[in-house]
């Protein structure tokens, strides 16, 4: 399985990709996590991407490709979360996969209204010790995770608004791009995390070539 998780900020791409990776053994590749890890390492690449990440803007393609390409062309199954973000990145991905003789199997779109997304993002916390993502309202940290639980630098109201605007302008049109390739399945991401996870698994069990919309 080589799968793209598409959807607006806060729809649950990271949450669901983490679960699906645990269920299937596929590698979860989050370009956002790669960006934040590189910043934490303090490398030259990390310094180059930091300003974009902190402002909630897209990192330039040449920099993001340096982070994501090694993982994508590795000989194993993956769930790609946060890439591509626009048609130009989608075409770069297509060319890269064709060059590596790797086939993309599905594109899952998680969708929910902006007001719900904003509430979720403001309540998001990540455990510094386990890396797991929780939500103060919808998915509180369990007692066995020692934390501490930190808020992302770009989860401020102004940055969230900027990220969602970029999503609607540049990323959402990718639904048409992948629908035209017969790869797209839309999932209603408004329900509880477990229910959305079940819908994703049900959608993935649909035989190849038969991809009804769940939404
Ligand atoms: P990235 O880390 O990808 O951030 P993002 O795009 O803002 O997406 P999010 O992580 O906010 O959304 P998500 O859907 O994964 O939400 P989550 O599952 O955590 O990117 C960060 C930055 O890196 C970008 O701004 C850019 O600068 C750079 N970058 C990354 N990729 C790039 C690229 N390709 N090109 C250029 N630049 C790039 O869920 C959110 C919250 O909701 C959590 O608290 C969770 O617990 C909760 N939740 C999830 N599902 C549910 C549910 N069903 N019900 C209730 N609560 C839920």
PDB file of C-alpha atoms and ligand atoms in Angstrom:
ATOM      1  CA  UNK A   1       0.000   0.000   0.000  1.00  0.00           C
ATOM      2  CA  UNK A   2       1.274   3.423  -0.991  1.00  0.00           C
ATOM      3  CA  UNK A   3      -1.223   5.967   0.139  1.00  0.00           C
ATOM      4  CA  UNK A   4      -1.589   9.734   0.320  1.00  0.00           C
ATOM      5  CA  UNK A   5      -3.608  11.322   3.144  1.00  0.00           C
ATOM      6  CA  UNK A   6      -5.042  14.586   1.883  1.00  0.00           C
ATOM      7  CA  UNK A   7      -7.159  17.092   3.774  1.00  0.00           C
ATOM      8  CA  UNK A   8      -7.109  20.421   5.593  1.00  0.00           C
ATOM      9  CA  UNK A   9      -5.093  21.182   8.705  1.00  0.00           C
ATOM     10  CA  UNK A  10      -6.759  19.536  11.685  1.00  0.00           C
ATOM     11  CA  UNK A  11      -8.770  17.019   9.652  1.00  0.00           C
ATOM     12  CA  UNK A  12      -6.799  14.245  11.340  1.00  0.00           C
ATOM     13  CA  UNK A  13      -4.285  13.218   8.680  1.00  0.00           C
ATOM     14  CA  UNK A  14      -1.489  12.728  11.213  1.00  0.00           C
ATOM     15  CA  UNK A  15      -3.800  11.098  13.767  1.00  0.00           C
ATOM     16  CA  UNK A  16      -5.203   8.599  11.271  1.00  0.00           C
ATOM     17  CA  UNK A  17      -1.909   7.980   9.465  1.00  0.00           C
ATOM     18  CA  UNK A  18      -0.269   7.100  12.803  1.00  0.00           C
ATOM     19  CA  UNK A  19      -3.025   4.557  13.511  1.00  0.00           C
ATOM     20  CA  UNK A  20      -3.003   3.105  10.022  1.00  0.00           C
ATOM     21  CA  UNK A  21       0.773   2.745  10.114  1.00  0.00           C
ATOM     22  CA  UNK A  22       0.481   0.833  13.409  1.00  0.00           C
ATOM     23  CA  UNK A  23      -2.210  -1.443  11.908  1.00  0.00           C
ATOM     24  CA  UNK A  24      -0.547  -2.121   8.559  1.00  0.00           C
ATOM     25  CA  UNK A  25       3.181  -1.780   9.254  1.00  0.00           C
ATOM     26  CA  UNK A  26       3.483   0.883   6.550  1.00  0.00           C
ATOM     27  CA  UNK A  27       5.854   3.789   7.130  1.00  0.00           C
ATOM     28  CA  UNK A  28       4.140   7.062   8.158  1.00  0.00           C
ATOM     29  CA  UNK A  29       5.874   9.871   6.285  1.00  0.00           C
ATOM     30  CA  UNK A  30       4.764  13.271   7.582  1.00  0.00           C
ATOM     31  CA  UNK A  31       6.481  16.158   5.830  1.00  0.00           C
ATOM     32  CA  UNK A  32       5.488  18.403   8.745  1.00  0.00           C
ATOM     33  CA  UNK A  33       7.246  16.041  11.197  1.00  0.00           C
ATOM     34  CA  UNK A  34      10.292  15.940   8.895  1.00  0.00           C
ATOM     35  CA  UNK A  35      10.362  19.750   8.833  1.00  0.00           C
ATOM     36  CA  UNK A  36      10.055  20.057  12.637  1.00  0.00           C
ATOM     37  CA  UNK A  37      12.708  17.345  13.226  1.00  0.00           C
ATOM     38  CA  UNK A  38      15.137  19.123  10.910  1.00  0.00           C
ATOM     39  CA  UNK A  39      14.535  22.417  12.736  1.00  0.00           C
ATOM     40  CA  UNK A  40      15.124  20.686  16.090  1.00  0.00           C
ATOM     41  CA  UNK A  41      18.395  19.230  14.740  1.00  0.00           C
ATOM     42  CA  UNK A  42      19.576  22.758  13.979  1.00  0.00           C
ATOM     43  CA  UNK A  43      21.007  21.752  10.584  1.00  0.00           C
ATOM     44  CA  UNK A  44      21.507  24.230   7.720  1.00  0.00           C
ATOM     45  CA  UNK A  45      18.395  22.753   6.073  1.00  0.00           C
ATOM     46  CA  UNK A  46      16.495  23.144   9.348  1.00  0.00           C
ATOM     47  CA  UNK A  47      17.479  26.806   9.565  1.00  0.00           C
ATOM     48  CA  UNK A  48      16.416  27.310   5.950  1.00  0.00           C
ATOM     49  CA  UNK A  49      12.906  25.883   6.523  1.00  0.00           C
ATOM     50  CA  UNK A  50      12.263  27.352   9.988  1.00  0.00           C
ATOM     51  CA  UNK A  51      10.905  30.733   8.909  1.00  0.00           C
ATOM     52  CA  UNK A  52       8.380  29.176   6.517  1.00  0.00           C
ATOM     53  CA  UNK A  53       7.187  26.687   9.135  1.00  0.00           C
ATOM     54  CA  UNK A  54       6.882  29.330  11.849  1.00  0.00           C
ATOM     55  CA  UNK A  55       4.798  31.584   9.602  1.00  0.00           C
ATOM     56  CA  UNK A  56       2.558  28.683   8.488  1.00  0.00           C
ATOM     57  CA  UNK A  57       3.744  29.083   4.894  1.00  0.00           C
ATOM     58  CA  UNK A  58       4.760  26.359   2.472  1.00  0.00           C
ATOM     59  CA  UNK A  59       8.450  25.473   2.409  1.00  0.00           C
ATOM     60  CA  UNK A  60       9.959  25.839  -1.125  1.00  0.00           C
ATOM     61  CA  UNK A  61       9.810  22.644  -3.208  1.00  0.00           C
ATOM     62  CA  UNK A  62      13.584  22.190  -3.495  1.00  0.00           C
ATOM     63  CA  UNK A  63      13.920  22.135   0.303  1.00  0.00           C
ATOM     64  CA  UNK A  64      10.910  19.911   1.001  1.00  0.00           C
ATOM     65  CA  UNK A  65      12.116  17.430  -1.657  1.00  0.00           C
ATOM     66  CA  UNK A  66      15.456  17.062   0.145  1.00  0.00           C
ATOM     67  CA  UNK A  67      13.501  15.893   3.180  1.00  0.00           C
ATOM     68  CA  UNK A  68      10.902  13.639   1.601  1.00  0.00           C
ATOM     69  CA  UNK A  69      12.561  12.021  -1.422  1.00  0.00           C
ATOM     70  CA  UNK A  70      14.764   9.477   0.420  1.00  0.00           C
ATOM     71  CA  UNK A  71      11.742   8.068   2.294  1.00  0.00           C
ATOM     72  CA  UNK A  72       9.483   7.912  -0.768  1.00  0.00           C
ATOM     73  CA  UNK A  73      11.801   5.955  -2.997  1.00  0.00           C
ATOM     74  CA  UNK A  74      12.751   3.441  -0.255  1.00  0.00           C
ATOM     75  CA  UNK A  75      11.477  -0.056  -1.070  1.00  0.00           C
ATOM     76  CA  UNK A  76       8.630  -0.226   1.445  1.00  0.00           C
ATOM     77  CA  UNK A  77       4.999   0.712   1.800  1.00  0.00           C
ATOM     78  CA  UNK A  78       4.131   4.167   3.091  1.00  0.00           C
ATOM     79  CA  UNK A  79       1.406   6.569   4.110  1.00  0.00           C
ATOM     80  CA  UNK A  80       2.256  10.066   2.950  1.00  0.00           C
ATOM     81  CA  UNK A  81       0.863  12.890   5.097  1.00  0.00           C
ATOM     82  CA  UNK A  82       1.372  16.557   4.141  1.00  0.00           C
ATOM     83  CA  UNK A  83       2.701  16.050   0.636  1.00  0.00           C
ATOM     84  CA  UNK A  84       1.848  17.015  -2.063  1.00  0.00           C
ATOM     85  CA  UNK A  85       0.378  20.446  -1.220  1.00  0.00           C
ATOM     86  CA  UNK A  86      -0.246  21.753  -4.728  1.00  0.00           C
ATOM     87  CA  UNK A  87      -0.325  20.535  -8.296  1.00  0.00           C
ATOM     88  CA  UNK A  88       3.342  21.316  -8.868  1.00  0.00           C
ATOM     89  CA  UNK A  89       4.328  19.038  -5.983  1.00  0.00           C
ATOM     90  CA  UNK A  90       1.900  16.383  -7.252  1.00  0.00           C
ATOM     91  CA  UNK A  91       3.625  16.404 -10.642  1.00  0.00           C
ATOM     92  CA  UNK A  92       7.065  16.196  -8.989  1.00  0.00           C
ATOM     93  CA  UNK A  93       5.787  13.213  -6.984  1.00  0.00           C
ATOM     94  CA  UNK A  94       4.365  11.505 -10.086  1.00  0.00           C
ATOM     95  CA  UNK A  95       7.682  11.883 -11.896  1.00  0.00           C
ATOM     96  CA  UNK A  96       9.677  10.660  -8.898  1.00  0.00           C
ATOM     97  CA  UNK A  97       7.500   7.576  -8.423  1.00  0.00           C
ATOM     98  CA  UNK A  98       7.560   6.761 -12.135  1.00  0.00           C
ATOM     99  CA  UNK A  99      11.364   7.039 -12.087  1.00  0.00           C
ATOM    100  CA  UNK A 100      11.547   4.653  -9.126  1.00  0.00           C
ATOM    101  CA  UNK A 101       8.915   2.266 -10.673  1.00  0.00           C
ATOM    102  CA  UNK A 102       6.711   2.771  -7.630  1.00  0.00           C
ATOM    103  CA  UNK A 103       2.915   2.912  -7.932  1.00  0.00           C
ATOM    104  CA  UNK A 104       0.593   5.135  -5.899  1.00  0.00           C
ATOM    105  CA  UNK A 105      -2.426   3.047  -4.769  1.00  0.00           C
ATOM    106  CA  UNK A 106      -4.901   5.441  -3.143  1.00  0.00           C
ATOM    107  CA  UNK A 107      -5.527   9.007  -2.093  1.00  0.00           C
ATOM    108  CA  UNK A 108      -7.733   9.381   0.980  1.00  0.00           C
ATOM    109  CA  UNK A 109      -9.255  12.834   1.561  1.00  0.00           C
ATOM    110  CA  UNK A 110     -10.350  13.649   5.106  1.00  0.00           C
ATOM    111  CA  UNK A 111     -12.708  16.605   5.262  1.00  0.00           C
ATOM    112  CA  UNK A 112     -14.406  18.674   7.952  1.00  0.00           C
ATOM    113  CA  UNK A 113     -15.678  22.283   8.205  1.00  0.00           C
ATOM    114  CA  UNK A 114     -13.175  25.044   9.065  1.00  0.00           C
ATOM    115  CA  UNK A 115     -14.768  25.954  12.434  1.00  0.00           C
ATOM    116  CA  UNK A 116     -14.326  22.366  13.634  1.00  0.00           C
ATOM    117  CA  UNK A 117     -10.741  22.295  12.316  1.00  0.00           C
ATOM    118  CA  UNK A 118      -9.839  25.507  14.168  1.00  0.00           C
ATOM    119  CA  UNK A 119     -11.235  24.174  17.464  1.00  0.00           C
ATOM    120  CA  UNK A 120      -9.259  20.952  17.060  1.00  0.00           C
ATOM    121  CA  UNK A 121      -5.991  22.710  16.206  1.00  0.00           C
ATOM    122  CA  UNK A 122      -6.237  25.074  19.179  1.00  0.00           C
ATOM    123  CA  UNK A 123      -6.680  22.027  21.466  1.00  0.00           C
ATOM    124  CA  UNK A 124      -3.886  19.943  19.930  1.00  0.00           C
ATOM    125  CA  UNK A 125      -1.007  18.903  22.188  1.00  0.00           C
ATOM    126  CA  UNK A 126       1.934  16.607  21.435  1.00  0.00           C
ATOM    127  CA  UNK A 127       3.748  14.495  23.990  1.00  0.00           C
ATOM    128  CA  UNK A 128       7.411  15.366  24.056  1.00  0.00           C
ATOM    129  CA  UNK A 129       8.311  11.904  25.389  1.00  0.00           C
ATOM    130  CA  UNK A 130       6.243   9.633  23.094  1.00  0.00           C
ATOM    131  CA  UNK A 131       5.629  11.949  20.109  1.00  0.00           C
ATOM    132  CA  UNK A 132       1.907  11.071  20.207  1.00  0.00           C
ATOM    133  CA  UNK A 133      -0.647  13.716  19.290  1.00  0.00           C
ATOM    134  CA  UNK A 134      -3.656  14.330  21.551  1.00  0.00           C
ATOM    135  CA  UNK A 135      -6.431  16.840  21.957  1.00  0.00           C
ATOM    136  CA  UNK A 136      -7.404  18.592  25.181  1.00  0.00           C
ATOM    137  CA  UNK A 137     -11.096  18.290  24.247  1.00  0.00           C
ATOM    138  CA  UNK A 138     -11.563  15.284  21.979  1.00  0.00           C
ATOM    139  CA  UNK A 139      -8.645  12.980  22.786  1.00  0.00           C
ATOM    140  CA  UNK A 140      -7.018  13.803  26.160  1.00  0.00           C
ATOM    141  CA  UNK A 141      -3.592  12.300  26.949  1.00  0.00           C
ATOM    142  CA  UNK A 142      -3.775   8.950  28.812  1.00  0.00           C
ATOM    143  CA  UNK A 143      -2.320   8.545  32.308  1.00  0.00           C
ATOM    144  CA  UNK A 144       0.532   6.320  31.055  1.00  0.00           C
ATOM    145  CA  UNK A 145       1.983   9.017  28.757  1.00  0.00           C
ATOM    146  CA  UNK A 146       4.359  11.068  30.923  1.00  0.00           C
ATOM    147  CA  UNK A 147       4.347  14.099  28.575  1.00  0.00           C
ATOM    148  CA  UNK A 148       5.043  17.006  28.837  1.00  0.00           C
ATOM    149  CA  UNK A 149       2.328  18.001  26.369  1.00  0.00           C
ATOM    150  CA  UNK A 150       3.277  20.927  24.182  1.00  0.00           C
ATOM    151  CA  UNK A 151       1.464  23.125  21.709  1.00  0.00           C
ATOM    152  CA  UNK A 152       2.907  23.540  18.213  1.00  0.00           C
ATOM    153  CA  UNK A 153       4.378  26.975  17.421  1.00  0.00           C
ATOM    154  CA  UNK A 154       2.135  27.262  14.327  1.00  0.00           C
ATOM    155  CA  UNK A 155      -1.102  26.410  16.171  1.00  0.00           C
ATOM    156  CA  UNK A 156      -1.954  30.058  16.883  1.00  0.00           C
ATOM    157  CA  UNK A 157      -5.213  31.564  15.530  1.00  0.00           C
ATOM    158  CA  UNK A 158      -3.350  33.722  12.949  1.00  0.00           C
ATOM    159  CA  UNK A 159      -1.146  30.872  11.676  1.00  0.00           C
ATOM    160  CA  UNK A 160      -4.082  28.448  11.528  1.00  0.00           C
ATOM    161  CA  UNK A 161      -6.040  30.954   9.397  1.00  0.00           C
ATOM    162  CA  UNK A 162      -3.044  31.353   7.044  1.00  0.00           C
ATOM    163  CA  UNK A 163      -2.540  27.574   6.736  1.00  0.00           C
ATOM    164  CA  UNK A 164      -6.226  26.939   6.011  1.00  0.00           C
ATOM    165  CA  UNK A 165      -6.265  29.696   3.364  1.00  0.00           C
ATOM    166  CA  UNK A 166      -3.277  28.077   1.626  1.00  0.00           C
ATOM    167  CA  UNK A 167      -5.048  24.723   1.828  1.00  0.00           C
ATOM    168  CA  UNK A 168      -8.230  25.969   0.175  1.00  0.00           C
ATOM    169  CA  UNK A 169      -6.325  27.831  -2.545  1.00  0.00           C
ATOM    170  CA  UNK A 170      -3.521  25.401  -3.399  1.00  0.00           C
ATOM    171  CA  UNK A 171      -4.154  21.939  -1.933  1.00  0.00           C
ATOM    172  CA  UNK A 172      -7.893  21.340  -2.261  1.00  0.00           C
ATOM    173  CA  UNK A 173      -7.714  21.423  -6.095  1.00  0.00           C
ATOM    174  CA  UNK A 174      -5.643  18.236  -5.844  1.00  0.00           C
ATOM    175  CA  UNK A 175      -8.922  16.391  -5.239  1.00  0.00           C
ATOM    176  CA  UNK A 176      -9.701  16.899  -8.928  1.00  0.00           C
ATOM    177  CA  UNK A 177      -6.160  15.936  -9.927  1.00  0.00           C
ATOM    178  CA  UNK A 178      -6.373  12.559  -8.165  1.00  0.00           C
ATOM    179  CA  UNK A 179     -10.046  11.946  -8.975  1.00  0.00           C
ATOM    180  CA  UNK A 180      -9.052  12.144 -12.643  1.00  0.00           C
ATOM    181  CA  UNK A 181      -6.549   9.335 -11.978  1.00  0.00           C
ATOM    182  CA  UNK A 182      -9.266   7.218 -10.308  1.00  0.00           C
ATOM    183  CA  UNK A 183      -7.377   7.204  -6.990  1.00  0.00           C
ATOM    184  CA  UNK A 184      -9.539   9.428  -4.771  1.00  0.00           C
ATOM    185  CA  UNK A 185     -11.734   8.398  -1.822  1.00  0.00           C
ATOM    186  CA  UNK A 186     -13.369  11.054   0.364  1.00  0.00           C
ATOM    187  CA  UNK A 187     -14.051  10.381   4.033  1.00  0.00           C
ATOM    188  CA  UNK A 188     -16.206  12.468   6.348  1.00  0.00           C
ATOM    189  CA  UNK A 189     -13.761  13.397   9.137  1.00  0.00           C
ATOM    190  CA  UNK A 190     -16.313  15.068  11.418  1.00  0.00           C
ATOM    191  CA  UNK A 191     -16.986  11.947  13.489  1.00  0.00           C
ATOM    192  CA  UNK A 192     -15.020  10.622  16.463  1.00  0.00           C
ATOM    193  CA  UNK A 193     -11.450   9.438  15.775  1.00  0.00           C
ATOM    194  CA  UNK A 194     -12.364   5.705  16.034  1.00  0.00           C
ATOM    195  CA  UNK A 195     -15.307   6.081  13.631  1.00  0.00           C
ATOM    196  CA  UNK A 196     -13.155   7.899  11.060  1.00  0.00           C
ATOM    197  CA  UNK A 197     -10.496   5.172  11.399  1.00  0.00           C
ATOM    198  CA  UNK A 198     -13.153   2.516  10.699  1.00  0.00           C
ATOM    199  CA  UNK A 199     -14.357   4.418   7.616  1.00  0.00           C
ATOM    200  CA  UNK A 200     -10.801   4.613   6.287  1.00  0.00           C
ATOM    201  CA  UNK A 201     -10.261   0.865   6.744  1.00  0.00           C
ATOM    202  CA  UNK A 202     -13.608   0.157   5.069  1.00  0.00           C
ATOM    203  CA  UNK A 203     -12.671   2.399   2.142  1.00  0.00           C
ATOM    204  CA  UNK A 204      -9.289   0.700   1.778  1.00  0.00           C
ATOM    205  CA  UNK A 205     -10.951  -2.725   1.675  1.00  0.00           C
ATOM    206  CA  UNK A 206     -12.843  -1.703  -1.464  1.00  0.00           C
ATOM    207  CA  UNK A 207     -11.357  -3.683  -4.346  1.00  0.00           C
ATOM    208  CA  UNK A 208      -8.926  -1.885  -6.609  1.00  0.00           C
ATOM    209  CA  UNK A 209     -10.728   0.026  -9.348  1.00  0.00           C
ATOM    210  CA  UNK A 210     -13.934   0.357  -7.311  1.00  0.00           C
ATOM    211  CA  UNK A 211     -13.649   3.462  -5.157  1.00  0.00           C
ATOM    212  CA  UNK A 212     -16.965   4.861  -4.049  1.00  0.00           C
ATOM    213  CA  UNK A 213     -16.990   8.066  -2.057  1.00  0.00           C
ATOM    214  CA  UNK A 214     -17.694   7.462   1.640  1.00  0.00           C
ATOM    215  CA  UNK A 215     -18.571  11.111   2.368  1.00  0.00           C
TER     216      UNK A 215
HETATM  217  P1  LIG B   1       2.067  19.806   8.936  1.00  0.00           P
HETATM  218  O1  LIG B   1       2.704  19.252  10.147  1.00  0.00           O
HETATM  219  O2  LIG B   1       1.684  18.886   7.851  1.00  0.00           O
HETATM  220  O3  LIG B   1       0.865  20.688   9.449  1.00  0.00           O
HETATM  221  P2  LIG B   1      -0.498  21.052   8.776  1.00  0.00           P
HETATM  222  O4  LIG B   1      -0.497  20.997   7.298  1.00  0.00           O
HETATM  223  O5  LIG B   1      -0.842  22.351   9.382  1.00  0.00           O
HETATM  224  O6  LIG B   1      -1.456  19.862   9.179  1.00  0.00           O
HETATM  225  P3  LIG B   1      -1.848  19.446  10.634  1.00  0.00           P
HETATM  226  O7  LIG B   1      -0.764  18.630  11.280  1.00  0.00           O
HETATM  227  O8  LIG B   1      -2.264  20.673  11.389  1.00  0.00           O
HETATM  228  O9  LIG B   1      -3.158  18.587  10.339  1.00  0.00           O
HETATM  229  P4  LIG B   1      -3.547  17.068  10.635  1.00  0.00           P
HETATM  230  O10 LIG B   1      -4.689  16.754   9.731  1.00  0.00           O
HETATM  231  O11 LIG B   1      -2.366  16.138  10.567  1.00  0.00           O
HETATM  232  O12 LIG B   1      -4.077  17.147  12.137  1.00  0.00           O
HETATM  233  P5  LIG B   1      -3.970  16.120  13.377  1.00  0.00           P
HETATM  234  O13 LIG B   1      -4.128  14.684  12.966  1.00  0.00           O
HETATM  235  O14 LIG B   1      -2.771  16.452  14.209  1.00  0.00           O
HETATM  236  O15 LIG B   1       3.017  20.951   8.262  1.00  0.00           O
HETATM  237  C1  LIG B   1       3.618  21.970   9.063  1.00  0.00           C
HETATM  238  C2  LIG B   1       4.399  22.933   8.188  1.00  0.00           C
HETATM  239  O16 LIG B   1       5.486  22.229   7.491  1.00  0.00           O
HETATM  240  C3  LIG B   1       3.613  23.606   7.051  1.00  0.00           C
HETATM  241  O17 LIG B   1       2.887  24.732   7.495  1.00  0.00           O
HETATM  242  C4  LIG B   1       4.767  23.984   6.073  1.00  0.00           C
HETATM  243  O18 LIG B   1       5.472  25.094   6.528  1.00  0.00           O
HETATM  244  C5  LIG B   1       5.683  22.761   6.174  1.00  0.00           C
HETATM  245  N1  LIG B   1       5.341  21.727   5.170  1.00  0.00           N
HETATM  246  C6  LIG B   1       4.883  20.471   5.420  1.00  0.00           C
HETATM  247  N2  LIG B   1       4.682  19.790   4.266  1.00  0.00           N
HETATM  248  C7  LIG B   1       5.022  20.648   3.251  1.00  0.00           C
HETATM  249  C8  LIG B   1       4.994  20.538   1.826  1.00  0.00           C
HETATM  250  N3  LIG B   1       4.596  19.419   1.197  1.00  0.00           N
HETATM  251  N4  LIG B   1       5.388  21.597   1.106  1.00  0.00           N
HETATM  252  C9  LIG B   1       5.787  22.745   1.690  1.00  0.00           C
HETATM  253  N5  LIG B   1       5.812  22.924   3.046  1.00  0.00           N
HETATM  254  C10 LIG B   1       5.426  21.882   3.811  1.00  0.00           C
HETATM  255  O19 LIG B   1      -5.307  16.517  14.200  1.00  0.00           O
HETATM  256  C11 LIG B   1      -5.443  17.822  14.738  1.00  0.00           C
HETATM  257  C12 LIG B   1      -6.086  17.751  16.128  1.00  0.00           C
HETATM  258  O20 LIG B   1      -7.420  17.250  16.014  1.00  0.00           O
HETATM  259  C13 LIG B   1      -5.385  16.805  17.113  1.00  0.00           C
HETATM  260  O21 LIG B   1      -5.406  17.397  18.374  1.00  0.00           O
HETATM  261  C14 LIG B   1      -6.221  15.526  17.105  1.00  0.00           C
HETATM  262  O22 LIG B   1      -6.176  14.847  18.337  1.00  0.00           O
HETATM  263  C15 LIG B   1      -7.606  16.069  16.809  1.00  0.00           C
HETATM  264  N6  LIG B   1      -8.439  15.180  16.000  1.00  0.00           N
HETATM  265  C16 LIG B   1      -8.048  14.450  14.920  1.00  0.00           C
HETATM  266  N7  LIG B   1      -9.084  13.765  14.416  1.00  0.00           N
HETATM  267  C17 LIG B   1     -10.161  14.080  15.199  1.00  0.00           C
HETATM  268  C18 LIG B   1     -11.531  13.681  15.171  1.00  0.00           C
HETATM  269  N8  LIG B   1     -12.020  12.830  14.267  1.00  0.00           N
HETATM  270  N9  LIG B   1     -12.368  14.196  16.111  1.00  0.00           N
HETATM  271  C19 LIG B   1     -11.891  15.062  17.052  1.00  0.00           C
HETATM  272  N10 LIG B   1     -10.617  15.456  17.139  1.00  0.00           N
HETATM  273  C20 LIG B   1      -9.749  14.975  16.206  1.00  0.00           C
END
